[in-house]
Short mmCIF file of N, CA and C in Angstrom, two decimals:
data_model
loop_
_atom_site.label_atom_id
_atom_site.label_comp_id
_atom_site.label_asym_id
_atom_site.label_seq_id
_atom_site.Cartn_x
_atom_site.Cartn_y
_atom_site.Cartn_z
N UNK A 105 8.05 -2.39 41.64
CA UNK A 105 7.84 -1.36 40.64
C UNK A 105 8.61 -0.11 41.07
N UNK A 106 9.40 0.40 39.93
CA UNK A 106 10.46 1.41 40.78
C UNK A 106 9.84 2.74 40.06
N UNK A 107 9.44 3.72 40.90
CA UNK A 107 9.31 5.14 40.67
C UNK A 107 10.66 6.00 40.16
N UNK A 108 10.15 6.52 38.78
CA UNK A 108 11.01 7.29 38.41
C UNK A 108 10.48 9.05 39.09
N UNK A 109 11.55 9.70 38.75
CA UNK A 109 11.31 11.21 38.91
C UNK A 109 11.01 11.44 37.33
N UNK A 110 10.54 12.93 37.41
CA UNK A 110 10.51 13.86 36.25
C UNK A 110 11.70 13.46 35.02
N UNK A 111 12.56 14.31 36.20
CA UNK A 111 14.16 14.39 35.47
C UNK A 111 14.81 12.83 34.92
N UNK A 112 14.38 11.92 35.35
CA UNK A 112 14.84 10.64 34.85
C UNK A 112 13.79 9.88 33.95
N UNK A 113 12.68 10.39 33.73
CA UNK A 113 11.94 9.89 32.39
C UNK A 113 12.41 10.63 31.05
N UNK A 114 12.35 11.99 31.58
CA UNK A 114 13.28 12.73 30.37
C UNK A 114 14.63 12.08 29.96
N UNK A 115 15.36 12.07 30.88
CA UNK A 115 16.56 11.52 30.91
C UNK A 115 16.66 10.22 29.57
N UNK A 116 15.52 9.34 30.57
CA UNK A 116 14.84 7.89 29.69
C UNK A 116 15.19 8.34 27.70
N UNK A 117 14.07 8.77 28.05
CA UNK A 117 13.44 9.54 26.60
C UNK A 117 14.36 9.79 26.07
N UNK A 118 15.27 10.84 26.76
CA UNK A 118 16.32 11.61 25.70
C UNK A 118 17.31 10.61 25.23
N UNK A 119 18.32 9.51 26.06
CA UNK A 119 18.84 8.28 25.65
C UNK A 119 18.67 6.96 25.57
N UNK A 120 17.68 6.80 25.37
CA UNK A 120 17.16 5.37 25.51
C UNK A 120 17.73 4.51 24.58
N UNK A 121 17.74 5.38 23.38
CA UNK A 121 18.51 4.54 21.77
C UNK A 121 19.86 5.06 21.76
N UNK A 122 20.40 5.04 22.60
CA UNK A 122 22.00 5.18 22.47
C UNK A 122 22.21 3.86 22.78
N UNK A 123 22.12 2.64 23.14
CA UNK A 123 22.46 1.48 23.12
C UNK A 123 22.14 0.32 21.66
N UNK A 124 21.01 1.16 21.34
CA UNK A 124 20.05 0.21 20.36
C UNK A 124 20.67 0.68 19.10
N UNK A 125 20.69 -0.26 18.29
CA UNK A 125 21.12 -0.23 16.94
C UNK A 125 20.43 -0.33 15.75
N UNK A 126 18.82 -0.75 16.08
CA UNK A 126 18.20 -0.51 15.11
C UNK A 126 17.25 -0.39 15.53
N UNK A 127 16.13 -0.05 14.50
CA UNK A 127 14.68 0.17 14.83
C UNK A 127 13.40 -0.36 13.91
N UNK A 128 12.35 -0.64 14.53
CA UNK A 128 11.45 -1.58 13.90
C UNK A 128 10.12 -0.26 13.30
N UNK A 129 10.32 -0.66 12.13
CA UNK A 129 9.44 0.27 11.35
C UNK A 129 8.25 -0.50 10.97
N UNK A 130 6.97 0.11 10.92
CA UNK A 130 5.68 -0.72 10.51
C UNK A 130 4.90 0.39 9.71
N UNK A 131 4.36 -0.18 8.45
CA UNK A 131 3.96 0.89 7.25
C UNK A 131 2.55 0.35 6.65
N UNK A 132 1.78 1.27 6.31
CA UNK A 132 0.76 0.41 5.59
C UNK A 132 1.11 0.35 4.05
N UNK A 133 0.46 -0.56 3.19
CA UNK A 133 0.41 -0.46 1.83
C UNK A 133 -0.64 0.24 1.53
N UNK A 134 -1.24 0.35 -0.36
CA UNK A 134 -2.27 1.14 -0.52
C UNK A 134 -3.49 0.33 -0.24
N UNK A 135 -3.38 -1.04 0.21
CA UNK A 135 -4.94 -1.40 1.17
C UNK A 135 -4.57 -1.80 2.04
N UNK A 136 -3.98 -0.71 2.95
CA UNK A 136 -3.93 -1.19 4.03
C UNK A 136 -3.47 -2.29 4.85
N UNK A 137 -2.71 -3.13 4.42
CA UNK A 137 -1.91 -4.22 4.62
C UNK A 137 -0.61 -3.95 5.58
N UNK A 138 -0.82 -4.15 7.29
CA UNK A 138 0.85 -3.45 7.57
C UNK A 138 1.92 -4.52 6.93
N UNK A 139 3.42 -3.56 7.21
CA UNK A 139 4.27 -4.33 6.98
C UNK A 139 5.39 -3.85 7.82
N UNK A 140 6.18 -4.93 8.15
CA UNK A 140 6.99 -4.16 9.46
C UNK A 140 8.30 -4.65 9.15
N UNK A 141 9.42 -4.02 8.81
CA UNK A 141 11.03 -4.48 9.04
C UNK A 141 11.72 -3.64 10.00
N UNK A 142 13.10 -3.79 9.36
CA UNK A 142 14.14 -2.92 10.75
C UNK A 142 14.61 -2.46 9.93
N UNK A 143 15.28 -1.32 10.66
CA UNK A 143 16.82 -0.84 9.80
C UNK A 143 17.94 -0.10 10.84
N UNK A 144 18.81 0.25 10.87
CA UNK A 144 20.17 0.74 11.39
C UNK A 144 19.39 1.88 11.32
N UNK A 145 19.83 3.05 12.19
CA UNK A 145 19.38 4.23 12.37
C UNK A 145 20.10 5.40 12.71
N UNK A 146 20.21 6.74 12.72
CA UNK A 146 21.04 7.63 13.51
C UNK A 146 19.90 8.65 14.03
N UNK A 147 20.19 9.65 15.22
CA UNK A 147 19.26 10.14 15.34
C UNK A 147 20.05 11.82 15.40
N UNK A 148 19.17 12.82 14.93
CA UNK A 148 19.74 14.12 14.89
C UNK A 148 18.64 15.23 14.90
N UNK A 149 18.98 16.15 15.95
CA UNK A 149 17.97 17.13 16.46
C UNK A 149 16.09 16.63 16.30
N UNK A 150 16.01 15.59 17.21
CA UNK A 150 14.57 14.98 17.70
C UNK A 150 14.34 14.18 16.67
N UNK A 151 15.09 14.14 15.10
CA UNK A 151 14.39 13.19 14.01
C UNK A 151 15.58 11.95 14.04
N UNK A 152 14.87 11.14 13.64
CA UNK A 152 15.44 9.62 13.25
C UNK A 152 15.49 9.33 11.36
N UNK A 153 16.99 8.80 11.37
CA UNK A 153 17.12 8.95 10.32
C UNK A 153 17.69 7.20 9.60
N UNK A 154 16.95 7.07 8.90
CA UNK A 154 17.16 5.44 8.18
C UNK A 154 17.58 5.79 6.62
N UNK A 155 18.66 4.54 5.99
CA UNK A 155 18.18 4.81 4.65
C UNK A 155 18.06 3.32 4.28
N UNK A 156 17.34 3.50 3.30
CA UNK A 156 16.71 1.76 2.41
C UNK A 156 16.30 2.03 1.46
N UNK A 157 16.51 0.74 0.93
CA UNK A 157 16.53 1.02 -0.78
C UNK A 157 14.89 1.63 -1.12
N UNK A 158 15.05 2.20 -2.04
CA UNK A 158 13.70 2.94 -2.75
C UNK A 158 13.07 1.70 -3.38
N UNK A 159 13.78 0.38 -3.89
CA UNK A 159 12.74 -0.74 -4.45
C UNK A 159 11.87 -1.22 -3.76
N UNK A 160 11.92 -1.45 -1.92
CA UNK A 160 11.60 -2.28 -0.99
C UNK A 160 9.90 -1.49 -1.32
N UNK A 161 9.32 -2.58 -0.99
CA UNK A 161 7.80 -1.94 -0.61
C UNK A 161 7.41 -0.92 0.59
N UNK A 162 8.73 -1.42 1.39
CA UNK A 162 8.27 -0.77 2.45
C UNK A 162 8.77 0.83 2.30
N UNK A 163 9.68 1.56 1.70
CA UNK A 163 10.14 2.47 1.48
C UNK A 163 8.71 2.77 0.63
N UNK A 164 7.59 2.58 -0.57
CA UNK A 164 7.18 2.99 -1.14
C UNK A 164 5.68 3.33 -0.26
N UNK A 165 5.84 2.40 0.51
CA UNK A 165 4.73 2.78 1.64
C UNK A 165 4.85 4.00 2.66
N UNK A 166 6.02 4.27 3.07
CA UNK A 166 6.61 5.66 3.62
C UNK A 166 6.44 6.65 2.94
N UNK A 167 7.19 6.32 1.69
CA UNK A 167 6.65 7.87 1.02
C UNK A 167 5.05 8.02 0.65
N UNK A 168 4.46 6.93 -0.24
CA UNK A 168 2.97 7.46 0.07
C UNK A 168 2.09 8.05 0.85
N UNK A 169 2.39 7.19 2.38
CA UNK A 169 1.87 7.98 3.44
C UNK A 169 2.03 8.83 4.43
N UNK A 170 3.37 9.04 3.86
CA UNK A 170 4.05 9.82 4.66
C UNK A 170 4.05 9.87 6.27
N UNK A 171 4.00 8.76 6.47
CA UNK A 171 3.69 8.35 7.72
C UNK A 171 3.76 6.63 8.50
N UNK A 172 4.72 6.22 9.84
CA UNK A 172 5.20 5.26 9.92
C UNK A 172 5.04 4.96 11.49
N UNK A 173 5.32 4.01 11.87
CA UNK A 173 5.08 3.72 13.57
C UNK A 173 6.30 3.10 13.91
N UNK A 174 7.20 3.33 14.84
CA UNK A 174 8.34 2.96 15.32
C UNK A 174 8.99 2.74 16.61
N UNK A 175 9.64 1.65 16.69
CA UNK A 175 9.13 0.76 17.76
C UNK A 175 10.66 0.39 17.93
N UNK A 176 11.39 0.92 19.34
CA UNK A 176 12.76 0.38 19.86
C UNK A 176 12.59 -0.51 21.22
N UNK A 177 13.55 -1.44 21.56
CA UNK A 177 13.35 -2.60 22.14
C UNK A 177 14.38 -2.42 22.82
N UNK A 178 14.45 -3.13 24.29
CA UNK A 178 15.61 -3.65 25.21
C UNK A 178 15.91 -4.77 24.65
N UNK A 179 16.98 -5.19 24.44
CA UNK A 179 17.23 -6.60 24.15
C UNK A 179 16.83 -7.71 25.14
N UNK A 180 16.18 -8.68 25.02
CA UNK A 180 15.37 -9.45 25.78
C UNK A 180 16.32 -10.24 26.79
N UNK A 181 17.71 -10.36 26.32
CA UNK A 181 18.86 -10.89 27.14
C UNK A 181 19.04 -9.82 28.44
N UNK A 182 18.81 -8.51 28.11
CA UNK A 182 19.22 -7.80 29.30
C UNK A 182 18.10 -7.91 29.85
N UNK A 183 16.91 -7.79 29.51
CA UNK A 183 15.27 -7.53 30.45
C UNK A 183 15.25 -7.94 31.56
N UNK A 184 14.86 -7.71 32.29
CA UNK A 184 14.38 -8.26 33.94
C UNK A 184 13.42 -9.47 33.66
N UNK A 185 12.34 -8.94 32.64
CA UNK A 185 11.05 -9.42 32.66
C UNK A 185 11.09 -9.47 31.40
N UNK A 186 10.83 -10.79 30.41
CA UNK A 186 10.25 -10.28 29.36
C UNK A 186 9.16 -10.08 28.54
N UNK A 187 8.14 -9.75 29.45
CA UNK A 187 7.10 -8.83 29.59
C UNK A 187 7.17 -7.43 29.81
N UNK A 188 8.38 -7.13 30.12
CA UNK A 188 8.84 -5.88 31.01
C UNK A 188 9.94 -5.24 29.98
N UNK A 189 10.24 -5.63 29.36
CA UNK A 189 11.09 -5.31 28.48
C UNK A 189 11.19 -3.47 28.14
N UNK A 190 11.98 -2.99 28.34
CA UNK A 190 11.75 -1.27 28.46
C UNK A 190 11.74 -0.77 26.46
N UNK A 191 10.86 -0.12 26.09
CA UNK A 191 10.64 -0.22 24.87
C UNK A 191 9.82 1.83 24.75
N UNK A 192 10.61 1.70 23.81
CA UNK A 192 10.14 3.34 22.80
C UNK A 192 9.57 3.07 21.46
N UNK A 193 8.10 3.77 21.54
CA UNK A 193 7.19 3.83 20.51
C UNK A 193 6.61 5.12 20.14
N UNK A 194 6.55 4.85 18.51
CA UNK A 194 6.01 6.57 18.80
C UNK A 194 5.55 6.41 16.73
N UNK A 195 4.19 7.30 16.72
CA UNK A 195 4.25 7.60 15.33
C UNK A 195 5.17 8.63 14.51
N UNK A 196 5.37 8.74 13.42
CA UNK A 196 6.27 9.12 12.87
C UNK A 196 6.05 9.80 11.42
N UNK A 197 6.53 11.36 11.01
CA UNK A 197 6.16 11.47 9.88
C UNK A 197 7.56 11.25 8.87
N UNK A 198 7.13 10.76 7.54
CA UNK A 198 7.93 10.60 6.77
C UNK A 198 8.41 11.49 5.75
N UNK A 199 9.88 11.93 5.09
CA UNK A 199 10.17 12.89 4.45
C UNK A 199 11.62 12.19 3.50
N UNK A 200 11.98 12.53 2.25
CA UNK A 200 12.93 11.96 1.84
C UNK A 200 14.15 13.10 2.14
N UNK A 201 15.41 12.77 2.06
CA UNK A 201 16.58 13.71 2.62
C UNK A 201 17.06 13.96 1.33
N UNK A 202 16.97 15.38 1.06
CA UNK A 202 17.95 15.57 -0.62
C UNK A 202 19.22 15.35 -0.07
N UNK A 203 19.78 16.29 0.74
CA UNK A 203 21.25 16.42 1.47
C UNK A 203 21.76 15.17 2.66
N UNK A 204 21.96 14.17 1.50
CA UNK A 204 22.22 13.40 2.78
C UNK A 204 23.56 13.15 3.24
N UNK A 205 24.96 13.84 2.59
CA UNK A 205 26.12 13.76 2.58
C UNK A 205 26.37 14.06 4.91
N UNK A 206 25.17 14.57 5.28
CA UNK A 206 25.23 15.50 6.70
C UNK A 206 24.45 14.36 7.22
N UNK A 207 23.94 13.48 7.08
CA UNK A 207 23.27 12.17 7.60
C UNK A 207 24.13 11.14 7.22
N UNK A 208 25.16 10.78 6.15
CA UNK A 208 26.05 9.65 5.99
C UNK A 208 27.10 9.90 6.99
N UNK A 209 27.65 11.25 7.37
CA UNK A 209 28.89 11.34 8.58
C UNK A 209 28.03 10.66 9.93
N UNK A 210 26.62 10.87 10.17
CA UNK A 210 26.23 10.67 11.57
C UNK A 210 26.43 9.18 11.34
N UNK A 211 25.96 8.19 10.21
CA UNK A 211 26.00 7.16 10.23
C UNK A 211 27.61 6.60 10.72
N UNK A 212 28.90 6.96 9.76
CA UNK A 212 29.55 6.40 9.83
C UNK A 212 30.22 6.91 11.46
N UNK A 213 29.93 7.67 12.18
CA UNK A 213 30.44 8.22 13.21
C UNK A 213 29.16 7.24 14.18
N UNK A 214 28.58 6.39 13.73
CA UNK A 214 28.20 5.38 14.97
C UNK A 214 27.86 4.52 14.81
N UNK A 215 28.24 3.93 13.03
CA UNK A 215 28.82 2.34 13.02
C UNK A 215 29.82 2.12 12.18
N UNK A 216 30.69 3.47 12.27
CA UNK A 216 31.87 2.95 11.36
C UNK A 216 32.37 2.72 10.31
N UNK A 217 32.70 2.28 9.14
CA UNK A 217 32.73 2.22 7.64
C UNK A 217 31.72 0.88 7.44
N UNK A 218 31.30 0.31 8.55
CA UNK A 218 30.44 -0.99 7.86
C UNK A 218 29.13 -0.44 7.12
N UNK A 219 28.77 0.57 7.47
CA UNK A 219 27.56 1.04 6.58
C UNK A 219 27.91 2.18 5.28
N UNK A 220 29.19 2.30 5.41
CA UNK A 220 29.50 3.68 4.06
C UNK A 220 29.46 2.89 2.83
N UNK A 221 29.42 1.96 2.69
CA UNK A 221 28.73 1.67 1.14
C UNK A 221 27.55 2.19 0.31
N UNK A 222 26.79 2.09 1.82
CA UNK A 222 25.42 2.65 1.19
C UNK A 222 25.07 3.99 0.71
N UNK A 223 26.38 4.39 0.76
CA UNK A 223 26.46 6.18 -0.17
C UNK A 223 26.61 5.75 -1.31
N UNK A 224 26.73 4.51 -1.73
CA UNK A 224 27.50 4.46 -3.80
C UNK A 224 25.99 3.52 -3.73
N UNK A 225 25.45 3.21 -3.68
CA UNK A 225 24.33 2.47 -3.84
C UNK A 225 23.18 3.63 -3.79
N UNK A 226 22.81 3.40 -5.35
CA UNK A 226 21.85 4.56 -6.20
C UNK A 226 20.61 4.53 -5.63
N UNK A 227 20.11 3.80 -5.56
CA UNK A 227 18.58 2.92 -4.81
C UNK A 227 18.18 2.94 -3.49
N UNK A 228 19.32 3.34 -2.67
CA UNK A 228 19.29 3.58 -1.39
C UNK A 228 19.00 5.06 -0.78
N UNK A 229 17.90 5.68 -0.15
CA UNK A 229 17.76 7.20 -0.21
C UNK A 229 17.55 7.08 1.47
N UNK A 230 17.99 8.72 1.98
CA UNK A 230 17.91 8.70 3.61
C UNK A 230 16.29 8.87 3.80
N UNK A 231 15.86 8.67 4.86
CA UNK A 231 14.67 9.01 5.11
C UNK A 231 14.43 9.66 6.66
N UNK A 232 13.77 10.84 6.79
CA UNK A 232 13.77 11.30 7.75
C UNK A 232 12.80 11.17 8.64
N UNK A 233 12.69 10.91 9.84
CA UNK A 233 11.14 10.07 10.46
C UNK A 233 11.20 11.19 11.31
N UNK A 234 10.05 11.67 11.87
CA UNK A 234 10.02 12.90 12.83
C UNK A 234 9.11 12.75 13.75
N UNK A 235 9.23 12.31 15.12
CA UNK A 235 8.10 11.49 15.96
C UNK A 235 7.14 12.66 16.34
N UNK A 236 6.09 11.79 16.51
CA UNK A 236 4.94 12.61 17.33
C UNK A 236 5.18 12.27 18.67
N UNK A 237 4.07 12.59 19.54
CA UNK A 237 3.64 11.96 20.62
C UNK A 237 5.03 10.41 20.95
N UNK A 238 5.64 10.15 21.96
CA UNK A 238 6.40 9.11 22.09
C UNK A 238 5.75 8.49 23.37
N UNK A 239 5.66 7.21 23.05
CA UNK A 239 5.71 6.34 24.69
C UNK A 239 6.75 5.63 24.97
N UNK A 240 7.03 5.40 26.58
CA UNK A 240 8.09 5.05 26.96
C UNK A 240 7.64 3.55 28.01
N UNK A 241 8.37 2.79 27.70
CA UNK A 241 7.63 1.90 29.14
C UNK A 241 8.72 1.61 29.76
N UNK A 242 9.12 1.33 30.93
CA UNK A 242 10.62 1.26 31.64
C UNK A 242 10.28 0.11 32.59
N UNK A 243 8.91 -0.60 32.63
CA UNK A 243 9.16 -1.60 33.51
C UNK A 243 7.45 -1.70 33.83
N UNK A 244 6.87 -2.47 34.65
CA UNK A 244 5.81 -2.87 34.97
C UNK A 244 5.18 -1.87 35.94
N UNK A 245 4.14 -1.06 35.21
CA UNK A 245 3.86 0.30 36.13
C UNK A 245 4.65 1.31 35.44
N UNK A 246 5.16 1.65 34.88
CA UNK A 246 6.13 2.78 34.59
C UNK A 246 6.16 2.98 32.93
N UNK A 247 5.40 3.69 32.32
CA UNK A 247 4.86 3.77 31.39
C UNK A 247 4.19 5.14 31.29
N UNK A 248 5.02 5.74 30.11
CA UNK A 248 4.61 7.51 30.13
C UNK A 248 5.10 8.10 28.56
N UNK A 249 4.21 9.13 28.44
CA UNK A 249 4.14 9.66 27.68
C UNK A 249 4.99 10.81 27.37
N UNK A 250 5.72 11.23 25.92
CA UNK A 250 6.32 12.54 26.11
C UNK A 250 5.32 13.31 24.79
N UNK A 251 4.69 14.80 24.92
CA UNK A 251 3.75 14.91 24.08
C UNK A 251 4.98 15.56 22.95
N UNK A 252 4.21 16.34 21.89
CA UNK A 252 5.33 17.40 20.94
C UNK A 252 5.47 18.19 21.94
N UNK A 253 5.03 18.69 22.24
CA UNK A 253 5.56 20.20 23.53
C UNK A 253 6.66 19.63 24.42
N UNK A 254 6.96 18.67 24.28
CA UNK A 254 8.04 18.30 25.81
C UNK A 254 7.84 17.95 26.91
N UNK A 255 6.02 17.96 26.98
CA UNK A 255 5.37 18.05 28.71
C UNK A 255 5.25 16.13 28.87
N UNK A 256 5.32 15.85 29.74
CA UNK A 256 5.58 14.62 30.04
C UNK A 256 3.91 14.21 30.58
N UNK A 257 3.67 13.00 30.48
CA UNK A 257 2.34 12.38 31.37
C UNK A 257 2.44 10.92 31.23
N UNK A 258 1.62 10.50 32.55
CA UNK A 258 1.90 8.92 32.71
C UNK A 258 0.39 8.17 32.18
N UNK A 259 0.89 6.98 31.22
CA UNK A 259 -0.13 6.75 30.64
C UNK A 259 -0.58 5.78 31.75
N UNK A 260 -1.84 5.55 31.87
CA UNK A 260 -2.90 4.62 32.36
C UNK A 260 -3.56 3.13 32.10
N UNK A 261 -2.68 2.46 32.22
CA UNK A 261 -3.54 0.70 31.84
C UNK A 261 -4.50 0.22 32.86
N UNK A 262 -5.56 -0.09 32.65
CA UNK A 262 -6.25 -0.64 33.45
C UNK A 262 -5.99 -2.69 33.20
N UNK A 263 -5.41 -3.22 33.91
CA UNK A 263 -5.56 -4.68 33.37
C UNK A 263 -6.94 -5.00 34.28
N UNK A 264 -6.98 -6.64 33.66
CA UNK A 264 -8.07 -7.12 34.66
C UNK A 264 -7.70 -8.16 35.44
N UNK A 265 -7.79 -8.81 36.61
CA UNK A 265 -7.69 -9.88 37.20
C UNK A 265 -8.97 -10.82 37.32
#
């Protein structure tokens, strides 16, 4: 189990999704029913930004509740462990983007023209996710919290044997 410092959980935190390319969104319906897909993502000053079509259920569940849970992954090919798998979670509030011409440059500036279609596609709106509270897990034992304030703390599992 490898001890991180301060400065390298932040570190964690601050780039963890510079490798990852998408992110796993989970939403309720109006009874409560989750539902969970992915989407391509960019991220800009602490918010995460997706767009998907306004038909999907799951987009209609975001805006209702304005509220979403989101969940980034190591790819299981790189993991040590895959149990161990280093993974960012965190709740999330939801907001639609009027101006999204300043969210389509972040997109195409970090995947290129394969996603600029989705500017001529009417049905497709940005959505802005804005985390709360984030957890981080980096390995077996190493599992911490970043609050809204920035202050860091290590969360606590008790397993059983």
């Amino acid at each position: 189990m490898k001890k991180y410092s301060n400065d390298e959980i932040l570190l964690e935190f601050k780039t963890f999704s510079d490798n990852i390319h998408s992110l796993i969104i989970s939403s309720v319906n109006k009874n409560n029913t989750p539902l969970t897909s992915y989407s391509p993502f960019v991220e800009d000053d602490d918010s995460y930004y997706i767009c998907i079509s306004s038909r999907l259920p799951h987009f209609e569940n975001l805006i209702r509740t304005k509220q979403a849970h989101l969940f980034l992954v190591e790819d299981e090919k790189s993991a040590s462990h895959i149990y161990a798998r280093k993974r960012l979670y965190f709740d999330a509030t939801c907001e639609v983007v009027i101006e999204e011409d300043p969210i389509f440059d972040l997109f195409d500036k970090r995947y290129g023209e394969s996603l600029s279609f989705l500017k001529n596609m009417k049905d497709f709106k940005v959505l802005k996710l804005t985390a709360k509270q984030k957890s981080l897990v980096l390995g077996f034992g190493a599992a911490y919290i970043l609050n809204e304030d920035g202050t860091l703390g290590q969360k606590t599992i008790k397993h059983e044997s």
